[in-house]
XYZ file of C-alpha atoms in Angstrom:
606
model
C 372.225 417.096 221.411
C 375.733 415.888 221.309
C 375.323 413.439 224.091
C 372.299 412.178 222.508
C 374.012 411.685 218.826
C 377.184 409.971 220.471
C 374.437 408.058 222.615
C 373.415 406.594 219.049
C 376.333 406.287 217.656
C 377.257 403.430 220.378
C 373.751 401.587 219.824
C 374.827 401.781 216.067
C 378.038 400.098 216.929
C 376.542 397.481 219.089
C 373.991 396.380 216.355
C 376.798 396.131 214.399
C 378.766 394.018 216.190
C 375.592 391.608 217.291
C 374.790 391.212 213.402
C 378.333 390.498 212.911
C 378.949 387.801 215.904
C 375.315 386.130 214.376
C 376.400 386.050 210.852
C 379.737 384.330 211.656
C 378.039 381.905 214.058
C 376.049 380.677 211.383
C 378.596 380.967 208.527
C 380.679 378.378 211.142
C 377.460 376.093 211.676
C 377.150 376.152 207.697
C 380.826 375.107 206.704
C 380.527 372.096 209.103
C 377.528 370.562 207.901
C 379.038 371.299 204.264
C 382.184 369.687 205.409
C 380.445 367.044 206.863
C 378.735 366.002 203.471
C 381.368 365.803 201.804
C 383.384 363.685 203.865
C 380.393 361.426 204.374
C 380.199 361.790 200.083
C 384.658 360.707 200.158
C 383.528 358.377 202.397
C 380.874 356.910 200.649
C 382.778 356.779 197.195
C 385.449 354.744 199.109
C 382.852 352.048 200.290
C 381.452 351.906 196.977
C 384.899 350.999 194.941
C 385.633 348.773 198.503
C 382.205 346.988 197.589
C 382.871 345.027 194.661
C 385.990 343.354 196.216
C 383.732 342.352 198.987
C 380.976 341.075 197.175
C 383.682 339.066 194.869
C 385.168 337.544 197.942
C 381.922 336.095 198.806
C 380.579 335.546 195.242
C 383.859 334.109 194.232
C 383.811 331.602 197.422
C 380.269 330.132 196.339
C 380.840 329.864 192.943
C 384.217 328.460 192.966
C 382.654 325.761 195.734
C 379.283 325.234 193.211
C 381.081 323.002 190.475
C 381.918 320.674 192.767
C 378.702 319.090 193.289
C 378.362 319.738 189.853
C 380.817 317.518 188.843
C 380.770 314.719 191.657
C 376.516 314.600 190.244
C 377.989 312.998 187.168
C 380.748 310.666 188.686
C 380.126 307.269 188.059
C 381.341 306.309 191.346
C 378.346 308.076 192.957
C 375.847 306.931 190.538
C 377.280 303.564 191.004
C 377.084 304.549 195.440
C 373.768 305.638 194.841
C 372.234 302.733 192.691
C 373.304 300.347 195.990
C 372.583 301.923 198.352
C 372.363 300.561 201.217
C 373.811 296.966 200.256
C 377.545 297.819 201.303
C 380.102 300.269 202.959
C 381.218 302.930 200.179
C 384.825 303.350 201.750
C 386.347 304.117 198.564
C 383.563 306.723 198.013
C 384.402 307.986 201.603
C 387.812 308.866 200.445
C 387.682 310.211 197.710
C 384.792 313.007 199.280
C 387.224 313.481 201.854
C 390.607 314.322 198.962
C 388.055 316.587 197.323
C 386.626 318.438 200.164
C 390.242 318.480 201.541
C 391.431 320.375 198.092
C 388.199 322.365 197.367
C 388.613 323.673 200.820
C 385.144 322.205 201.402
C 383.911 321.588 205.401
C 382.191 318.571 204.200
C 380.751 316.621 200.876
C 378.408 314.634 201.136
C 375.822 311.905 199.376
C 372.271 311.091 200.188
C 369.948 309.071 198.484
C 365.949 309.494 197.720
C 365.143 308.551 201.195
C 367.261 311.425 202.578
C 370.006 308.801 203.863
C 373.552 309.827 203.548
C 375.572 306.867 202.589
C 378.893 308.159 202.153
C 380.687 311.795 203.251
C 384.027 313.089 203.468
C 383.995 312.938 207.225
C 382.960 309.006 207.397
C 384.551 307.567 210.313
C 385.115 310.995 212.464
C 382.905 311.084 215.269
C 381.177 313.447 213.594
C 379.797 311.787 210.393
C 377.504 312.538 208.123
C 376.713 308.675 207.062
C 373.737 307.162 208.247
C 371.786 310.445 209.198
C 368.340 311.887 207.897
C 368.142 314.775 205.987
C 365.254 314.287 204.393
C 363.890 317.304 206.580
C 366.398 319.470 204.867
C 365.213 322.727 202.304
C 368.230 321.630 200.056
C 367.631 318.285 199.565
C 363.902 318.570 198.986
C 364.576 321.536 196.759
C 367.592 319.817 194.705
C 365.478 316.163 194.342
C 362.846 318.536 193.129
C 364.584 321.337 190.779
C 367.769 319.717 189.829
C 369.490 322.118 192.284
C 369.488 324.163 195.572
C 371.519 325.915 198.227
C 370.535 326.841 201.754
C 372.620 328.754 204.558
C 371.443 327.129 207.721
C 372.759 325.694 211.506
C 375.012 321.973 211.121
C 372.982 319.408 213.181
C 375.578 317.688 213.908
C 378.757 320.325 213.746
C 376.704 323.288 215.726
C 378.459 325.413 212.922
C 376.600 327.815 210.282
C 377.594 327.545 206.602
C 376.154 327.448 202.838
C 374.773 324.088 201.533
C 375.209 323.601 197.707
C 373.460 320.695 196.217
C 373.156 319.088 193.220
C 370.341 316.298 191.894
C 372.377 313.009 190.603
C 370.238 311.272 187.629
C 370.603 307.942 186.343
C 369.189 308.995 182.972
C 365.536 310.106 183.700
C 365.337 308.731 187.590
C 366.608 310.578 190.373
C 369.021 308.684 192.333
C 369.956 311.011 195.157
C 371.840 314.285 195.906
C 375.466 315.385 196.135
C 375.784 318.148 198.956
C 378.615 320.569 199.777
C 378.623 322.534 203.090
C 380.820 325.579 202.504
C 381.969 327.533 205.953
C 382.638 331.157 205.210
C 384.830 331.698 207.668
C 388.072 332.633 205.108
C 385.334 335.282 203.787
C 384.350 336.775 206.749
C 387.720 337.093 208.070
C 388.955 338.559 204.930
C 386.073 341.183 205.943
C 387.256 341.935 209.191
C 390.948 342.458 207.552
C 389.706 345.210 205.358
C 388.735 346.998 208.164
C 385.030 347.684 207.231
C 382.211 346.128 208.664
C 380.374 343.940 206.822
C 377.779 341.328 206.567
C 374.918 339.811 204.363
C 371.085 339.453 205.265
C 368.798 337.066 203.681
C 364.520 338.314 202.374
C 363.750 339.048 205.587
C 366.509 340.697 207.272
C 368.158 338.287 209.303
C 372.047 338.488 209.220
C 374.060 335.596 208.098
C 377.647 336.415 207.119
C 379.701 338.822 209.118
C 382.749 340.298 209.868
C 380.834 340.966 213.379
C 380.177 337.183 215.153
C 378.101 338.140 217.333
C 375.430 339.704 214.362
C 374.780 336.730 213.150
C 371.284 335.688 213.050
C 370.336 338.746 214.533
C 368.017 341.273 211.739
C 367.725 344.300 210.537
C 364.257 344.983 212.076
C 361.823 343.080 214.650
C 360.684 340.412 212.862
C 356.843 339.737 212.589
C 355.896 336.180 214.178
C 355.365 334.671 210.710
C 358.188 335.818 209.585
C 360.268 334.913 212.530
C 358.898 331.154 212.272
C 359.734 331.241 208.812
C 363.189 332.187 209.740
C 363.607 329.353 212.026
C 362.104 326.366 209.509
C 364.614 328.109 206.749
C 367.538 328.483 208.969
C 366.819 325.193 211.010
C 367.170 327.648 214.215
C 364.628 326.306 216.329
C 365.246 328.762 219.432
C 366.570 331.775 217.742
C 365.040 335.306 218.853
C 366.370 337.086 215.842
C 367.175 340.115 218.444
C 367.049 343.483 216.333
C 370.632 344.599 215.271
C 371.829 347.929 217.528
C 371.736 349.919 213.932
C 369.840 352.716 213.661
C 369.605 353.648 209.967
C 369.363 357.411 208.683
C 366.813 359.027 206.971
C 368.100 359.118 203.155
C 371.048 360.661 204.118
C 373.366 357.435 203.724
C 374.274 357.147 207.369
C 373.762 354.775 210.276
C 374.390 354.981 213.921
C 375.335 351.687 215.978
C 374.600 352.217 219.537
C 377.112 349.585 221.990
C 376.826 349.979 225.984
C 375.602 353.637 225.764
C 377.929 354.818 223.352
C 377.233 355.757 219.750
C 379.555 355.169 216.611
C 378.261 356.920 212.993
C 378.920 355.222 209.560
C 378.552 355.122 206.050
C 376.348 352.518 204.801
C 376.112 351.039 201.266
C 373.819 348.207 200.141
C 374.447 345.892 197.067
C 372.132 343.128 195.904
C 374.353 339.010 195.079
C 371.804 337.831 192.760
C 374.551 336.093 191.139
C 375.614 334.194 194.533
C 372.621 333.281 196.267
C 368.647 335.133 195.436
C 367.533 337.091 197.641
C 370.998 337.505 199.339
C 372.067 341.516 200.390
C 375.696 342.428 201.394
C 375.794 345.637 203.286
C 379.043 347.427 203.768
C 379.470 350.275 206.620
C 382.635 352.450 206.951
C 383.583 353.975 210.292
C 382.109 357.960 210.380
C 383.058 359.424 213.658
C 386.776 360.713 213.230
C 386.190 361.643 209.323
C 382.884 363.598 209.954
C 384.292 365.401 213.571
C 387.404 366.165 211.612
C 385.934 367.669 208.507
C 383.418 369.634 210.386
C 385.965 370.841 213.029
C 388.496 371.741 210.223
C 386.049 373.196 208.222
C 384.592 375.260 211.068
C 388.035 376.202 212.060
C 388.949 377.543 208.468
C 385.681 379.257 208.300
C 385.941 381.530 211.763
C 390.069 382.079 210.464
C 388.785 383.197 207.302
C 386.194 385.534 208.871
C 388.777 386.981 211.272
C 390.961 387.376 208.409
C 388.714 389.268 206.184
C 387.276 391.495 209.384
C 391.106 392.262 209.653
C 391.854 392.787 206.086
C 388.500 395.288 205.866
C 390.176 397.151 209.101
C 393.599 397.235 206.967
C 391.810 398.310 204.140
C 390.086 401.239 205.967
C 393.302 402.726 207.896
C 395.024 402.340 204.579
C 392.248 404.325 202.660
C 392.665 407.212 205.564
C 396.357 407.087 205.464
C 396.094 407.813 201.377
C 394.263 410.813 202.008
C 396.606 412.320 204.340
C 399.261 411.140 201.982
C 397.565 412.884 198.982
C 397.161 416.219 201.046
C 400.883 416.103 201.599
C 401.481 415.637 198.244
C 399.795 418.232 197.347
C 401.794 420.582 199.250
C 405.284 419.413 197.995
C 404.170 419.443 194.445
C 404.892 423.005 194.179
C 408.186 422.560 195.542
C 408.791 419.628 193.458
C 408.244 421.359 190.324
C 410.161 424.554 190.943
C 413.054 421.614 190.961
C 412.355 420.547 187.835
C 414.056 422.558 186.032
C 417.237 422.364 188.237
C 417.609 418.483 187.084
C 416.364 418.562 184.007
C 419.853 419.403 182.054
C 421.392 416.418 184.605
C 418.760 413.946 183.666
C 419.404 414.635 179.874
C 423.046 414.162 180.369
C 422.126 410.902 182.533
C 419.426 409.313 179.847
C 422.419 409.716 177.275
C 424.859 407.233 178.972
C 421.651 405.331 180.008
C 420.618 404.654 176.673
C 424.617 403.404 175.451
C 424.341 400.903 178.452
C 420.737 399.645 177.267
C 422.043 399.324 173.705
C 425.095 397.444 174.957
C 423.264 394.967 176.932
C 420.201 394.699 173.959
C 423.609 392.886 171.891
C 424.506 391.174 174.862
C 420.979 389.186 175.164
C 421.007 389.107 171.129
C 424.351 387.203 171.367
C 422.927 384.578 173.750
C 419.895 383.886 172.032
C 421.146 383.231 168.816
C 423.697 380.960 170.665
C 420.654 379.308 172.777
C 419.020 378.539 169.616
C 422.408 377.134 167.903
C 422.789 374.771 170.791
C 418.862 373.831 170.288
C 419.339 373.807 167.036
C 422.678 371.553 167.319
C 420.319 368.931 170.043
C 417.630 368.616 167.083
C 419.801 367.466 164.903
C 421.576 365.442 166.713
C 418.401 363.498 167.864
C 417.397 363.373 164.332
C 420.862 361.723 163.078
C 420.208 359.131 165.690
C 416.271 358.280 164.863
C 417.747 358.021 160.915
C 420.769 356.156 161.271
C 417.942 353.810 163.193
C 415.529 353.412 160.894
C 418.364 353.819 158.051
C 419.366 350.337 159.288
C 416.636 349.188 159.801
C 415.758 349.361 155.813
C 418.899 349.040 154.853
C 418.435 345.210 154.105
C 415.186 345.799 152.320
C 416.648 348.537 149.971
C 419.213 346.963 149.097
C 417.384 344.219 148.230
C 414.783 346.846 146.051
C 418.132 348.366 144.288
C 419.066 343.920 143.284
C 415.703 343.525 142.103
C 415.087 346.546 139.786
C 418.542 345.784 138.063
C 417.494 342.312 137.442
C 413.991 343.532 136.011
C 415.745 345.724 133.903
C 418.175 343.106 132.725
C 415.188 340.970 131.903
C 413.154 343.720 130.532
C 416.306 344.662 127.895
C 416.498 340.543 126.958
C 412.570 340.601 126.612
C 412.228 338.626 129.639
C 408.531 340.185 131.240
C 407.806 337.720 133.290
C 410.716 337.284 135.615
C 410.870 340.835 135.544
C 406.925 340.932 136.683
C 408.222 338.833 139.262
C 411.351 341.259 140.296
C 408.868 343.774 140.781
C 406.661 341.247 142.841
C 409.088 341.130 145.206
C 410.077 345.308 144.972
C 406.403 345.298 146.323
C 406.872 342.954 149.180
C 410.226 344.594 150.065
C 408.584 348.387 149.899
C 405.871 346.649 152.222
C 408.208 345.434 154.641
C 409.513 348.822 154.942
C 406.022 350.417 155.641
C 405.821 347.900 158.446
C 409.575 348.986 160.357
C 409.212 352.441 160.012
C 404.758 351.655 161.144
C 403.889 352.103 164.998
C 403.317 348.980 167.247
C 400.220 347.743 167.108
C 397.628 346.651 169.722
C 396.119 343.282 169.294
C 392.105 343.389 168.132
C 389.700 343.225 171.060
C 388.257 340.029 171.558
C 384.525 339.692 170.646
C 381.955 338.789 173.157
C 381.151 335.120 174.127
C 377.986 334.970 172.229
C 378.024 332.308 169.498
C 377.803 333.649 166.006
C 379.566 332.810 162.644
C 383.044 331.809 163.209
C 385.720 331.243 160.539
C 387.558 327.974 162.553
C 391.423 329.996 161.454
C 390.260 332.972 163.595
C 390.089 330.709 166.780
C 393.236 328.294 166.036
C 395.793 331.724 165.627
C 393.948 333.357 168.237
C 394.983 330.231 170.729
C 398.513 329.803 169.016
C 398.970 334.017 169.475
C 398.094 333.250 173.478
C 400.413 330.405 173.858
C 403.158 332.128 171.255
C 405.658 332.671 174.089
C 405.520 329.246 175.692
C 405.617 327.675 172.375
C 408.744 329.800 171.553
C 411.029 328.714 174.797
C 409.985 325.387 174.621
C 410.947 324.662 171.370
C 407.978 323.175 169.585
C 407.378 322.787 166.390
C 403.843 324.246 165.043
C 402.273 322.595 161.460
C 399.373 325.042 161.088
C 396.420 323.366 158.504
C 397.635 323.348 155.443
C 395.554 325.943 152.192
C 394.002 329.004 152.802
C 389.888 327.701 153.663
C 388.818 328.349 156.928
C 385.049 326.732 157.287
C 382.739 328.594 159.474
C 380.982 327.123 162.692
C 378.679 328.745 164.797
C 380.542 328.860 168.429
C 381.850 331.711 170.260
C 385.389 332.224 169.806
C 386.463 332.404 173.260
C 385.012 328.770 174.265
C 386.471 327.314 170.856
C 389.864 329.189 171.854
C 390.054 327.694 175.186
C 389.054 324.132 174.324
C 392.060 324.526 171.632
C 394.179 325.975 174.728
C 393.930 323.674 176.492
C 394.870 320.874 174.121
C 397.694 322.629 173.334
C 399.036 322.741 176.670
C 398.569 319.137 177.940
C 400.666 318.726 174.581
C 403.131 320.957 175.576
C 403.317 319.444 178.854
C 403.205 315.848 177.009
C 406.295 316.484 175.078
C 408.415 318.295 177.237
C 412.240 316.834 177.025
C 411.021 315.051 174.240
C 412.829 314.826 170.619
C 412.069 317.065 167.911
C 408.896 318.010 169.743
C 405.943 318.555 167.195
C 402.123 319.409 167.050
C 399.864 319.312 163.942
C 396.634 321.550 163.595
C 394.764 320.214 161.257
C 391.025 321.023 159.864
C 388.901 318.660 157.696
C 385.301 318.770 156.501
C 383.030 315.968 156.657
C 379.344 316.402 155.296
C 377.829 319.088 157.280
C 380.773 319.023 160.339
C 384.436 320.737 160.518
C 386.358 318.324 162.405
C 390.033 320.264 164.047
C 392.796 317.961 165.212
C 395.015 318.654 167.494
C 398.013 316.147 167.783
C 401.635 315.799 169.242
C 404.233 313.044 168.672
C 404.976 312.979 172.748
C 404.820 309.578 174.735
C 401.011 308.836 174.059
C 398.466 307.661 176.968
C 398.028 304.289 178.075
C 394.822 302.122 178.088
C 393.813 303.010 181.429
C 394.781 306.459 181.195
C 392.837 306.887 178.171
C 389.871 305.361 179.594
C 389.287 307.712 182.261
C 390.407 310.403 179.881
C 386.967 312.784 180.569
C 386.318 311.515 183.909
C 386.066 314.135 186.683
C 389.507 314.304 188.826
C 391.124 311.990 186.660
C 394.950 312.907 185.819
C 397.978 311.996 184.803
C 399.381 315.450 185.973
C 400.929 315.601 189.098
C 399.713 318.740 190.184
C 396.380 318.271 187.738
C 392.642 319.018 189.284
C 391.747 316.853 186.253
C 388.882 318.947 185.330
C 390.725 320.153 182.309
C 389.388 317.697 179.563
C 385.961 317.484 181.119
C 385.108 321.197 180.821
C 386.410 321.480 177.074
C 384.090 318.454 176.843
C 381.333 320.327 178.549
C 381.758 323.339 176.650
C 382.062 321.288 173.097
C 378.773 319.834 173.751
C 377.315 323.275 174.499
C 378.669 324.543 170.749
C 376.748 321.328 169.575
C 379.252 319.096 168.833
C 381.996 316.631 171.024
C 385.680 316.579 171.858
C 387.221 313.351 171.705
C 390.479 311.202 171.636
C 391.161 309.811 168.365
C 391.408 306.046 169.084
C 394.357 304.165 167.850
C 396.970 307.491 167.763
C 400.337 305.959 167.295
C 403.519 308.119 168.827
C 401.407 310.461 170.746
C 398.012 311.693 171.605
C 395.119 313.361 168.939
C 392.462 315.323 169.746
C 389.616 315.372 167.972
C 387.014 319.001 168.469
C 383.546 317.845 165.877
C 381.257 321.194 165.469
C 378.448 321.717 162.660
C 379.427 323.367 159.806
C 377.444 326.505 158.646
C 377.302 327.564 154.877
């Protein structure tokens, strides 16, 4: 019998200790894939907010490249280029492409006309010019001469190099006379990539990689490509022998991650995916973040913690158990002394009274020790408050002391004039009590913040709104430099329908060329003025600087056009742009004597 209990007693244990080993084994194999979510989660959150900045590098690189061909579409030089075409060598055109491509950071600008011809580039003369070659088979130029505009990312025929093509229709009124084209290399962007230490790149519809931080990805896709869509590839991308080989990324299911497999060895990332609708359609910048150490480490420290924890808890159960035994043995003990303790009792009992007594005079000693340091602690607080409040008063106190004693002058002359039967000057005493008792609301008043600005969507505007709001944005450059400010004289303010932003920076930025006009000029001086005319508000800007001259003025709204040494001369010409899109103009104000007016025109709205 007893061998057979003590027989089961060990296949007890054992079971025990099997269910044990099995539920930390799994409790480990839980905490890592726990871990390992939520460092793929960190991970992910960091690639999201690393997203945006870069998307904005590329979106930012296109769109600060797209006005270019904008503008050059409406240079008269190119119209003029375009309308002979063909009859003689455009080397002024050349040059002035190559300045422009050379500041825009452009590879190349050039022009072609309706037959497809370039006549004139920013490389003319290099062995590798554009001028003279066909393009006609080109997406962007058939698109552009079609739609008014286009862009394309394909191979250079002639540089070997991949970039974006931008292109813009030129139009000599209702004809089309040719288009203006801008190659853009996004080399800056993709090295900017390969900085931040992610890898990244963009695919196009159907897959096919473009942009990358990884060279050798480009024009490789996402997935096999069907035949159609593989030929389609080539006509788009002008790749005539390209096998759009399938990238080595094998994508996750759901879960967020993606394995790239490189001679037989496999790295894990986090992938995330954001559509550039704004840059170029149909464009998708993906973004993957290095896995491997983050996930190992998680899991690993996770796991770790786990089987420590376990071990820790096992131990602290054994600990708890001994403990519980050792209390019982303690408690029988006790048990046994207790009648020897209390037969002692008694025998102490007259030495603890006599103890307590002197006990208690200590305690009652030290209770008016404590009480004499807390009423000093709260003297000395006490003593600080006060002293911080004489300071804020004698502050503020002089602060208002000019304004009060101004109040005190005032009610002594009101009740002078009140005793003579003067009630008007004293109604005008008390005027000014007002204005003094308001001035001290505003010392003693918090700083403000300044209003939000409203949206750019045009709605009613009252035309004083937009001239303070530019004056409060320029207020500490108009301050050092010394300028004099006539604001429009009364209190109307007509109201135009324009967005106040646009009508602020058009009245920006003629303040500032007449800030820079009159600098180490003479009693500097610049009048705002506003006038109505019919149904229009007409707002003048103008500065008694050195003026422009004739030729100067004539080229006034012309693209590039400056008289700024470090000027892009696009200044004027987007105020224009943006006046015309309020429906009205911005113009110079012809025969301005001892300095330069402005002139913004907008309708007038009752």
């Amino acid at each position: 019998m007893l061998r057979e209990a003590a027989a089961r007693l060990r296949d007890g244990r054992w079971r025990v200790v099997v269910v044990a080993l099995a539920v930390l084994a799994g409790a480990i194999a839980i905490a890592g894939r726990i871990a390992s979510g939520q460092a793929a989660d960190n991970l992910r959150d960091g690639a999201l907010a690393a997203l945006p900045l870069a998307a904005g590098t590329l979106t930012g690189e296109i769109e600060k490249q797209r006005l270019v061909p904008l503008v050059l579409a409406r240079d008269d030089a190119v119209r003029g280029a375009l309308r002979r075409a063909g009859k003689m060598q455009e080397a002024a055109l050349n040059d002035k492409l190559k300045a422009i491509a050379g500041d825009a950071s452009a590879s190349a600008i050039y022009v072609i006309d309706t037959e497809g011809i370039a006549i004139a580039a920013s490389n003319a003369g290099e062995p590798t010019s554009f001028v003279g070659i066909d393009y006609n088979f080109r997406h962007y130029f058939q698109e552009a001469m079609a739609n008014g505009a286009a862009s394309q990312y394909g191979l250079g025929t002639i540089s070997g190099r991949p970039g974006l093509y931008l292109a813009s229709r030129v139009d000599d009124g209702a004809k089309p006379l040719g288009v203006v084209v801008l190659k853009v290399e996004l080399d800056r962007v993709e090295a900017n990539w390969r900085s931040s230490g992610f890898l990244v790149f963009v695919t196009d519809e159907r897959g096919v990689v473009l942009a990358t931080s990884q060279p050798e990805w480009r024009f490789h896709a996402l997935a096999p490509l069907s035949a159609q869509d593989a030929a389609a590839a080539r006509e788009q991308l002008q790749l005539a022998d390209a096998g759009f080989e399938p990238l080595p990324l094998r994508r996750g299911a759901g879960d967020g991650l993606a394995t790239i497999d490189n001679n037989g060895k496999s790295r894990q990332f986090v992938e995330v995916v954001q559509d550039l609708p704004g840059a170029v359609p149909d464009w998708r910048l993906w973004l993957l973040t290095p896995a491997d150490a983050a996930l190992s480490s998680a899991a690993n420290t996770a796991r770790l913690t786990t089987l420590l924890g376990l071990l820790l808890l096992g131990l602290l159960a054994f600990v708890l158990t001994r403990r519980r035994r050792a209390r019982r043995l303690r408690q029988e003990a006790l048990a046994r002394m207790n009648a020897e303790l209390e037969s002692r009792v008694s025998m102490r009992t007259a030495e603890l009274t006599r103890s307590n007594t002197a006990l208690a005079g200590e305690i009652a000693e030290r209770e008016n020790a404590e009480a004499k340091v807390r009423r000093l602690r709260d003297d000395l607080a006490q003593a600080n408050r006060l002293s911080i409040l004489g300071q804020i008063a004698a502050g503020v106190a002089h602060e208002i002391n000019q304004p009060v004693a101004a109040i005190r002058t005032y009610a002594e002359n009101a009740g002078r004039f009140l005793d003579t039967g003067k009630t008007e000057p004293a109604s005008g005493n008390l005027t000014s009590i007002v204005s003094m008792t308001e001035r001290i609301g505003a010392i003693t008043s918090t700083l403000r913040t300044f209003a939000r600005r409203p949206g750019v969507a045009a709605s009613p505007l009252p035309v004083r709104e937009a001239i303070d709001g530019a004056l409060s944005l320029l207020s500490g450059r108009i301050r050092d430099s010394g300028v004099t400010i006539v604001k429009p004289r009364g209190n109307a303010s007509p109201v135009v329908m324009a967005s106040r932003i646009r009508l602020e920076q058009i009245l920006v930025n003629l303040l500032q060329n007449a800030l820079d006009a009159m600098k180490d000029q003479p009693d500097p001086r610049i009048e705002i003025d506003i006038a109505e005319r019919e149904d229009r508000v007409l707002i003048s800007v103008r500065d008694n600087g050195p003026g422009l001259g004739p030729e100067a003025a004539g080229n006034l709204f012309m693209p590039f056009q400056t008289t700024k040494e470090k000027g892009l001369g696009l200044g004027l010409v987007i105020s224009q742009e943006i006046a015309q899109e309020l429906g009205g103009t911005l113009r110079l104000d012809p025969g301005s004597a001892g300095g330069a007016s402005f002139t913004i025109d907008l309708r007038r709205i009752e």
